Amino acid sequence: MTTTTEPQRTILTPQGAAYARLSGIGAYRPARVVTNHELVDAIESSDEWIQGRSGIVTRRRAAPDESVVDMAEAASRQALEHAGLRADQIGAVIVATVTHPFQTPAAAALLAYRLGATPAAAFDISVACAGFCHGVSLAHDMVRGGSAEHVLVVGVEKLSDFTDLDDRGSAFIFGDGAGAVVVSPSDVPAIGPTVWGSDGEQWDTIRQRDSWLDMRPDRPADAPEVLWPAIVMKGQAVFRWAVWKMAPVAQEALDRAGVKAEDLSAFIPHQANMRIIDSMIKALKLPAHVPVARDVADMGNTSAASVPLAMERMLREGAAPHGGLALLIGFGAGLSYAAQVVTLP
Ligand code: UT7
C-alpha cells in the first residue's frame, strides 16, 4: 500500500472583531505660544491680515530639543490611559507625520519602544494633513481584519522645523503638536466607511521646497546652494481645491455612514483656515446646532495633528459629548484627503 501526502490547499486566516471604535484619545500642545505679532515683521504682514485671511491668532511651537517622538509619546500615554489599556496590549503603532526628520527609521518604532509597546508592528505614514484620517481607516481595517487587536494612531508634527519664517505664504500658518487615539474592537459599528483619495496632478501645490527650483532671485551671491527643505504651498490653488472639492467628500462620508448632518454631535474638519471651515459648513448645510471645531485660531495648521487635537479639545471642553457622532475630514499635500464618521471616544 502506498501513502500519498496531499498538499494542504487552504491556509488559516485571522479572525478580527465585528466592528472597531475609538477607545481613547490624548493630545499634546507644546508650551510656547507664538503670536502673529512675533511673525509679521519678517513677512511684511499684520495681525489683522493674518486673522482676516486665515483666522489664526496664535500657534504653538515645540522647544528646540523637543522631537516629534517626544510629542507623540505624551499624547499616546494620555490616549492609552483614557482607553484603559497597557502599552503591551497594543498590536500596532501608526504614526502619521511629515516632519519626523528621518526618512528611516520610522518615528513609530521608537515611539512603540518608549511606550513599552514592543514588539508591536510600528510604521509611519506620509499623507500630510490627511494622515490622521488615513491612520484611523487603516487601524479600523486592521482591527476588523484581525491583524491587531488594539492599534495606536498618532498624528504629530513639528512643522516649526520645516517652516521658512521669511515665506509670506506659509510662515504664519504652521504650528506644532500631537494627537493620538486608540482603535479597539467593538460590538457595534463606531467608525464609518472612509472616503479617501488623491490628486497627484496637484502634487506641486504643497511640498517640500526643492533646493534649486525655489531659489529666490534676490538671494545673495554667496548664499548656500542648498536651501533648507521647508514646506511651502501655492495657497490660492489649495484654498480653491479645499473649498470646492472637500465638502462633497465630507457629504459622501455622511451618506455612506447613513448619517444625516443634523444627527452629528461634532464636525471636525482639518484645521487649515477658518474661511475654508466656514465654506464647508455652508456647502454641507450644517445645522447651527452642530458644534464645529475651530482650534485653528489657537493652534494654527498642525497638519496630521490637527483633527485629533481639535477632537480632544472639543471633548475636554464639553463642546462635544463622548459617544456622539462626529464627521472627520483631513486634506492637504498630495493632494490627498480622507473623511469618515466616527463615534467619539
Ligand atoms: O494644510 C493643508 C491645506 N492648506 C490649506 O488649506 C491652506 C489654503 N490656503 C490658504 O489658507 C490661503 O490661501 C492663505 C491664508 C495661505 C492666503 O490667503 P489668500 O486669501 O489666498 O491670499 P492670497 O495669496 O490670494 O493673497 C492676497 C493678497 C495679495 O496681495 P494683492 O495681490 O491682493 O495686492 C498678497 O500679496 O495678500 C497678499 N499677501 C499677504 N499680505 C500680508 C500674501 N501673503 C500675505 C501675508 N501678509 N502673509
Coordinates of C-alpha atoms and ligand atoms in Angstrom, one line a residue:
M1 CA 0.0 0.0 0.0
T2 CA 1.3 3.4 -0.9
T3 CA 0.6 6.6 1.1
T4 CA 0.4 9.9 -0.6
T5 CA 0.7 13.2 1.2
E6 CA -1.9 15.6 -0.2
P7 CA -0.6 19.2 -0.2
Q8 CA -2.7 21.4 2.1
R9 CA -4.8 23.6 -0.2
T10 CA -6.0 26.2 2.3
I11 CA -4.3 28.4 4.9
L12 CA -5.7 29.7 8.1
T13 CA -6.7 33.4 8.1
P14 CA -7.0 35.8 11.0
Q15 CA -10.4 36.5 12.6
G16 CA -10.9 40.1 13.5
A17 CA -13.6 41.9 15.5
A18 CA -17.1 42.6 14.2
Y19 CA -16.5 46.3 14.4
A20 CA -14.0 48.9 15.6
R21 CA -14.2 52.0 17.7
L22 CA -12.1 54.9 19.0
S23 CA -11.5 53.8 22.7
G24 CA -9.2 56.6 23.9
I25 CA -7.8 60.0 23.0
G26 CA -4.9 62.1 24.1
A27 CA -3.2 65.3 23.0
Y28 CA 0.0 67.3 23.5
R29 CA 0.3 71.0 22.9
P30 CA 3.8 72.5 23.3
A31 CA 4.1 75.2 25.9
R32 CA 5.4 78.1 23.8
V33 CA 2.6 80.2 22.3
V34 CA 3.7 82.2 19.2
T35 CA 1.6 85.3 18.4
N36 CA 1.1 86.8 15.0
H37 CA 3.0 89.9 16.2
E38 CA 6.1 87.8 16.6
L39 CA 6.0 86.8 12.9
V40 CA 4.7 89.8 10.9
D41 CA 7.9 91.8 10.5
A42 CA 9.8 89.1 8.6
I43 CA 6.9 88.7 6.1
E44 CA 5.6 92.3 5.8
S45 CA 2.3 91.3 7.2
S46 CA 0.0 92.2 10.1
D47 CA -2.0 90.6 12.8
E48 CA -5.1 92.0 11.2
W49 CA -4.3 90.4 7.7
I50 CA -3.4 87.0 9.2
Q51 CA -6.6 86.9 11.3
G52 CA -8.8 88.1 8.5
R53 CA -7.4 85.7 5.9
S54 CA -6.8 82.6 8.0
G55 CA -8.5 83.0 11.4
I56 CA -5.2 82.2 13.1
V57 CA -4.4 84.2 16.2
T58 CA -1.6 82.0 17.8
R59 CA 0.1 78.8 17.2
R60 CA 2.3 76.6 19.4
R61 CA 6.0 75.9 18.9
A62 CA 7.9 72.9 20.3
A63 CA 11.2 73.5 22.1
P64 CA 14.3 73.1 20.0
D65 CA 15.1 69.8 21.8
E66 CA 11.5 68.5 21.7
S67 CA 11.1 66.0 19.0
V68 CA 8.1 64.5 17.0
V69 CA 8.6 61.3 19.1
D70 CA 8.6 63.3 22.4
M71 CA 5.3 64.9 21.5
A72 CA 3.8 61.7 20.2
E73 CA 4.7 59.9 23.4
A74 CA 3.0 62.5 25.6
A75 CA -0.3 62.3 23.5
S76 CA -0.1 58.5 23.3
R77 CA 0.3 58.0 27.1
Q78 CA -2.9 60.0 27.6
A79 CA -4.8 58.0 24.9
L80 CA -3.7 54.7 26.4
E81 CA -4.8 55.9 29.9
H82 CA -8.2 57.0 28.5
A83 CA -8.6 53.7 26.7
G84 CA -7.7 51.8 30.0
L85 CA -5.1 49.8 28.2
R86 CA -1.4 49.0 28.9
A87 CA 1.1 49.6 26.2
D88 CA 1.8 45.9 25.8
Q89 CA -1.8 45.4 24.7
I90 CA -1.2 47.5 21.6
G91 CA -0.6 45.3 18.5
A92 CA 0.3 48.1 16.0
V93 CA 1.5 51.7 16.2
I94 CA 0.8 54.0 13.2
V95 CA 2.4 57.5 13.2
A96 CA 1.0 60.0 10.7
T97 CA 3.6 62.7 10.2
V98 CA 5.6 64.6 7.6
T99 CA 8.0 66.3 9.9
H100 CA 9.9 63.4 11.6
P101 CA 13.3 64.4 10.3
F102 CA 14.4 60.9 9.3
Q103 CA 13.5 59.0 6.2
T104 CA 14.4 56.0 8.2
P105 CA 13.9 54.6 10.8
A106 CA 10.3 55.4 11.5
A107 CA 9.2 57.5 14.4
A108 CA 6.6 54.8 15.2
A109 CA 9.3 52.2 16.1
L110 CA 10.9 54.5 18.7
L111 CA 7.6 55.5 20.0
A112 CA 6.5 51.9 20.5
Y113 CA 9.7 51.2 22.3
R114 CA 9.4 54.2 24.6
L115 CA 5.8 53.3 25.4
G116 CA 6.7 49.7 26.1
A117 CA 4.5 48.5 23.2
T118 CA 7.2 46.3 21.7
P119 CA 7.0 44.0 19.7
A120 CA 4.0 45.9 18.2
A121 CA 4.2 46.5 14.4
A122 CA 5.2 50.1 14.0
F123 CA 5.3 52.3 10.9
D124 CA 4.9 55.9 9.8
I125 CA 2.5 57.1 7.0
S126 CA 3.1 60.2 4.9
V127 CA -0.2 61.8 4.0
A128 CA 0.3 65.2 5.4
C129 CA -2.9 66.9 6.7
A130 CA -5.0 63.8 5.7
G131 CA -2.6 61.5 7.6
F132 CA -4.7 61.0 10.8
C133 CA -7.9 60.1 9.0
H134 CA -5.9 57.6 6.8
G135 CA -4.5 56.2 10.0
V136 CA -8.0 55.7 11.5
S137 CA -9.1 53.9 8.4
L138 CA -6.1 51.6 8.4
A139 CA -6.5 50.9 12.1
H140 CA -10.2 50.1 11.6
D141 CA -9.4 47.6 8.9
M142 CA -6.6 46.0 10.9
V143 CA -8.9 45.5 14.0
R144 CA -11.6 44.1 11.8
G145 CA -9.2 42.1 9.7
G146 CA -7.6 40.6 12.8
S147 CA -4.0 41.8 12.2
A148 CA -4.0 43.7 15.5
E149 CA -6.4 43.8 18.4
H150 CA -5.7 47.4 19.5
V151 CA -4.0 50.0 17.3
L152 CA -2.5 53.3 18.4
V153 CA -2.9 56.0 15.8
V154 CA -0.9 59.3 16.3
G155 CA -1.0 62.5 14.2
V156 CA 2.1 64.6 15.1
E157 CA 4.0 67.4 13.5
K158 CA 6.9 69.7 14.4
L159 CA 6.3 72.0 11.4
S160 CA 8.4 74.7 13.0
D161 CA 11.5 72.6 11.9
F162 CA 10.2 72.9 8.3
T163 CA 8.9 76.4 8.1
D164 CA 10.7 79.3 6.4
L165 CA 9.9 82.2 8.6
D166 CA 10.6 84.6 5.6
D167 CA 8.0 82.9 3.4
R168 CA 4.9 85.0 3.3
G169 CA 2.7 82.2 2.1
S170 CA 3.4 79.8 5.0
A171 CA 5.3 81.4 7.9
F172 CA 2.1 82.3 9.8
I173 CA 0.2 79.1 9.1
F174 CA 2.0 76.2 10.6
G175 CA 2.1 75.0 14.2
D176 CA 3.4 72.0 16.3
G177 CA 1.5 69.4 18.3
A178 CA 0.4 65.8 18.7
G179 CA -2.9 64.0 19.0
A180 CA -3.5 60.2 19.5
V181 CA -6.3 57.7 19.5
V182 CA -6.6 54.0 20.3
V183 CA -8.7 51.9 17.9
S184 CA -10.2 48.8 19.6
P185 CA -12.7 46.1 18.9
S186 CA -16.4 47.0 19.2
D187 CA -19.7 45.1 19.3
V188 CA -21.4 47.9 17.4
P189 CA -20.4 50.0 14.4
A190 CA -18.5 53.1 15.5
I191 CA -16.2 54.0 12.6
G192 CA -18.0 54.6 9.2
P193 CA -16.7 53.9 5.7
T194 CA -13.7 56.1 4.8
V195 CA -14.0 58.2 1.7
W196 CA -10.4 58.8 0.6
G197 CA -8.4 59.6 -2.5
S198 CA -5.6 61.6 -4.0
D199 CA -4.9 64.0 -6.9
G200 CA -1.3 63.8 -7.8
E201 CA -1.8 66.2 -10.7
Q202 CA -1.6 68.9 -8.0
W203 CA 1.5 67.3 -6.4
D204 CA 3.3 70.6 -6.7
T205 CA 0.8 72.8 -4.7
I206 CA 2.1 71.8 -1.2
R207 CA 5.5 70.4 -1.0
Q208 CA 9.0 70.4 0.4
R209 CA 11.0 73.0 -1.3
D210 CA 13.5 72.0 -4.0
S211 CA 16.9 73.5 -3.3
W212 CA 17.4 74.7 -6.8
L213 CA 14.0 75.4 -8.2
D214 CA 12.8 77.6 -5.4
M215 CA 15.9 79.8 -5.0
R216 CA 14.7 83.3 -4.7
P217 CA 16.0 85.7 -7.4
D218 CA 17.1 88.2 -4.7
R219 CA 19.3 85.8 -2.8
P220 CA 22.8 87.0 -2.1
A221 CA 25.5 85.7 -4.5
D222 CA 27.3 84.0 -1.6
A223 CA 24.1 82.2 -0.3
P224 CA 24.5 78.4 0.1
E225 CA 23.3 76.4 -2.8
V226 CA 21.1 74.1 -0.8
L227 CA 18.2 75.6 0.9
W228 CA 16.6 74.1 4.0
P229 CA 13.8 71.9 2.6
A230 CA 10.9 73.9 4.2
I231 CA 7.3 73.1 3.3
V232 CA 5.8 75.7 1.1
M233 CA 2.5 75.9 -0.8
K234 CA 0.5 77.7 -3.5
G235 CA -2.1 79.0 -1.0
Q236 CA -4.7 80.1 -3.5
A237 CA -4.7 76.8 -5.5
V238 CA -5.0 74.8 -2.3
F239 CA -7.7 77.1 -1.0
R240 CA -9.8 76.7 -4.1
W241 CA -9.4 72.9 -4.1
A242 CA -10.4 72.7 -0.5
V243 CA -13.4 74.9 -0.8
W244 CA -14.8 73.2 -4.0
K245 CA -13.7 69.6 -3.6
M246 CA -13.8 68.8 0.1
A247 CA -17.4 69.4 1.0
P248 CA -18.6 66.7 -1.4
V249 CA -16.1 64.3 0.1
A250 CA -17.4 65.1 3.6
Q251 CA -21.0 64.7 2.3
E252 CA -20.2 61.3 0.8
A253 CA -18.7 60.1 4.2
L254 CA -22.0 61.1 5.8
D255 CA -24.1 59.3 3.1
R256 CA -22.0 56.1 3.2
A257 CA -22.3 56.0 7.0
G258 CA -26.1 56.6 6.7
V259 CA -25.8 59.6 8.9
K260 CA -27.6 63.0 8.4
A261 CA -25.8 66.3 9.1
E262 CA -28.4 67.1 11.8
D263 CA -27.5 63.9 13.7
L264 CA -23.9 65.0 14.2
S265 CA -22.6 66.0 17.6
A266 CA -19.5 67.5 16.1
F267 CA -17.9 68.5 12.7
I268 CA -14.1 68.2 13.0
P269 CA -12.5 69.3 9.7
H270 CA -8.8 69.7 9.2
Q271 CA -7.8 73.0 10.8
A272 CA -6.1 74.9 7.9
N273 CA -8.1 78.1 7.6
M274 CA -11.2 79.4 9.3
R275 CA -12.6 80.6 5.9
I276 CA -12.3 77.0 4.5
I277 CA -14.2 75.7 7.6
D278 CA -16.9 78.3 7.1
S279 CA -17.3 77.5 3.4
M280 CA -17.6 73.8 4.2
I281 CA -20.3 74.4 6.8
K282 CA -22.3 76.3 4.1
A283 CA -21.8 73.7 1.4
L284 CA -22.8 70.9 3.8
K285 CA -25.8 72.9 5.0
L286 CA -24.7 72.0 8.5
P287 CA -27.4 72.9 11.0
A288 CA -26.5 75.6 13.5
H289 CA -26.8 73.3 16.5
V290 CA -23.9 71.1 15.3
P291 CA -20.7 72.2 17.1
V292 CA -17.7 72.9 14.8
A293 CA -14.0 72.6 15.7
R294 CA -12.2 75.9 15.4
D295 CA -8.9 75.0 17.0
V296 CA -7.0 76.7 14.1
A297 CA -7.4 80.0 15.9
D298 CA -5.2 78.9 18.7
M299 CA -3.1 76.1 17.2
G300 CA -2.6 77.2 13.5
N301 CA -2.3 74.4 11.0
T302 CA -0.7 71.3 12.6
S303 CA -1.2 69.1 9.6
A304 CA -1.6 65.4 10.7
A305 CA -2.2 66.5 14.3
S306 CA -5.0 68.9 13.6
V307 CA -8.0 66.6 13.7
P308 CA -7.1 64.7 16.8
L309 CA -6.0 67.9 18.6
A310 CA -9.4 69.5 17.8
M311 CA -11.3 66.4 18.8
E312 CA -9.5 66.2 22.2
R313 CA -10.3 69.8 22.8
M314 CA -14.0 69.6 22.0
L315 CA -14.3 66.6 24.3
R316 CA -12.3 68.2 27.1
E317 CA -14.1 71.5 27.0
G318 CA -17.5 69.8 26.7
A319 CA -18.3 71.2 23.3
A320 CA -19.0 67.7 22.0
P321 CA -20.2 64.7 24.0
H322 CA -18.3 61.4 24.5
G323 CA -20.2 58.8 22.4
G324 CA -21.6 61.4 20.0
L325 CA -21.3 61.2 16.2
A326 CA -18.5 63.3 14.6
L327 CA -17.7 63.9 11.0
L328 CA -13.9 64.0 10.4
I329 CA -12.1 65.2 7.3
G330 CA -8.4 65.7 6.6
F331 CA -7.0 67.2 3.4
G332 CA -3.7 68.5 2.2
A333 CA -0.4 67.7 0.4
G334 CA -0.5 65.1 -2.3
L335 CA -3.1 66.4 -2.8
S336 CA -4.8 63.8 -0.6
Y337 CA -7.9 63.6 1.5
A338 CA -9.8 61.2 3.8
A339 CA -13.1 61.5 5.7
Q340 CA -15.2 59.3 7.9
V341 CA -17.9 59.5 10.6
V342 CA -16.9 58.2 14.0
T343 CA -18.4 57.7 17.4
L344 CA -16.4 60.0 19.7
P345 CA -14.3 58.1 22.3
Ligands
UT7_1 O1 -3.0 72.2 5.4 C1 -3.1 71.9 4.0 C2 -4.1 72.7 3.4 N1 -3.7 74.1 3.4 C3 -4.7 75.0 3.2 O2 -5.8 74.6 3.1 C4 -4.2 76.4 3.1 C5 -5.0 77.0 1.9 N2 -4.7 78.4 1.6 C6 -5.0 79.4 2.5 O3 -5.4 79.2 3.6 C7 -4.8 80.8 1.9 O4 -4.6 80.8 0.6 C8 -3.8 81.7 2.6 C9 -4.2 82.0 4.0 C10 -2.4 81.0 2.6 C11 -3.6 83.0 1.9 O5 -4.8 83.7 1.8 P1 -5.4 84.2 0.4 O6 -6.7 84.9 0.6 O7 -5.4 83.0 -0.6 O8 -4.3 85.3 0.0 P2 -3.6 85.5 -1.5 O9 -2.4 84.6 -1.6 O10 -4.7 85.5 -2.5 O11 -3.1 87.0 -1.4 C12 -4.0 88.1 -1.3 C13 -3.2 89.3 -1.1 C14 -2.1 89.5 -2.2 O12 -2.0 90.9 -2.4 P3 -2.7 91.6 -3.7 O13 -2.1 90.9 -4.9 O14 -4.2 91.4 -3.5 O15 -2.3 93.0 -3.6 C15 -0.8 89.0 -1.5 O16 0.3 89.6 -2.0 O17 -2.5 89.3 0.1 C16 -1.1 89.5 -0.1 N3 -0.4 88.6 0.9 C17 -0.1 89.0 2.1 N4 -0.3 90.1 2.8 C18 0.1 90.2 4.1 C19 0.0 87.3 0.7 N5 0.5 86.8 1.8 C20 0.5 87.8 2.7 C21 0.9 87.9 4.1 N6 0.7 89.1 4.7 N7 1.4 86.9 4.7

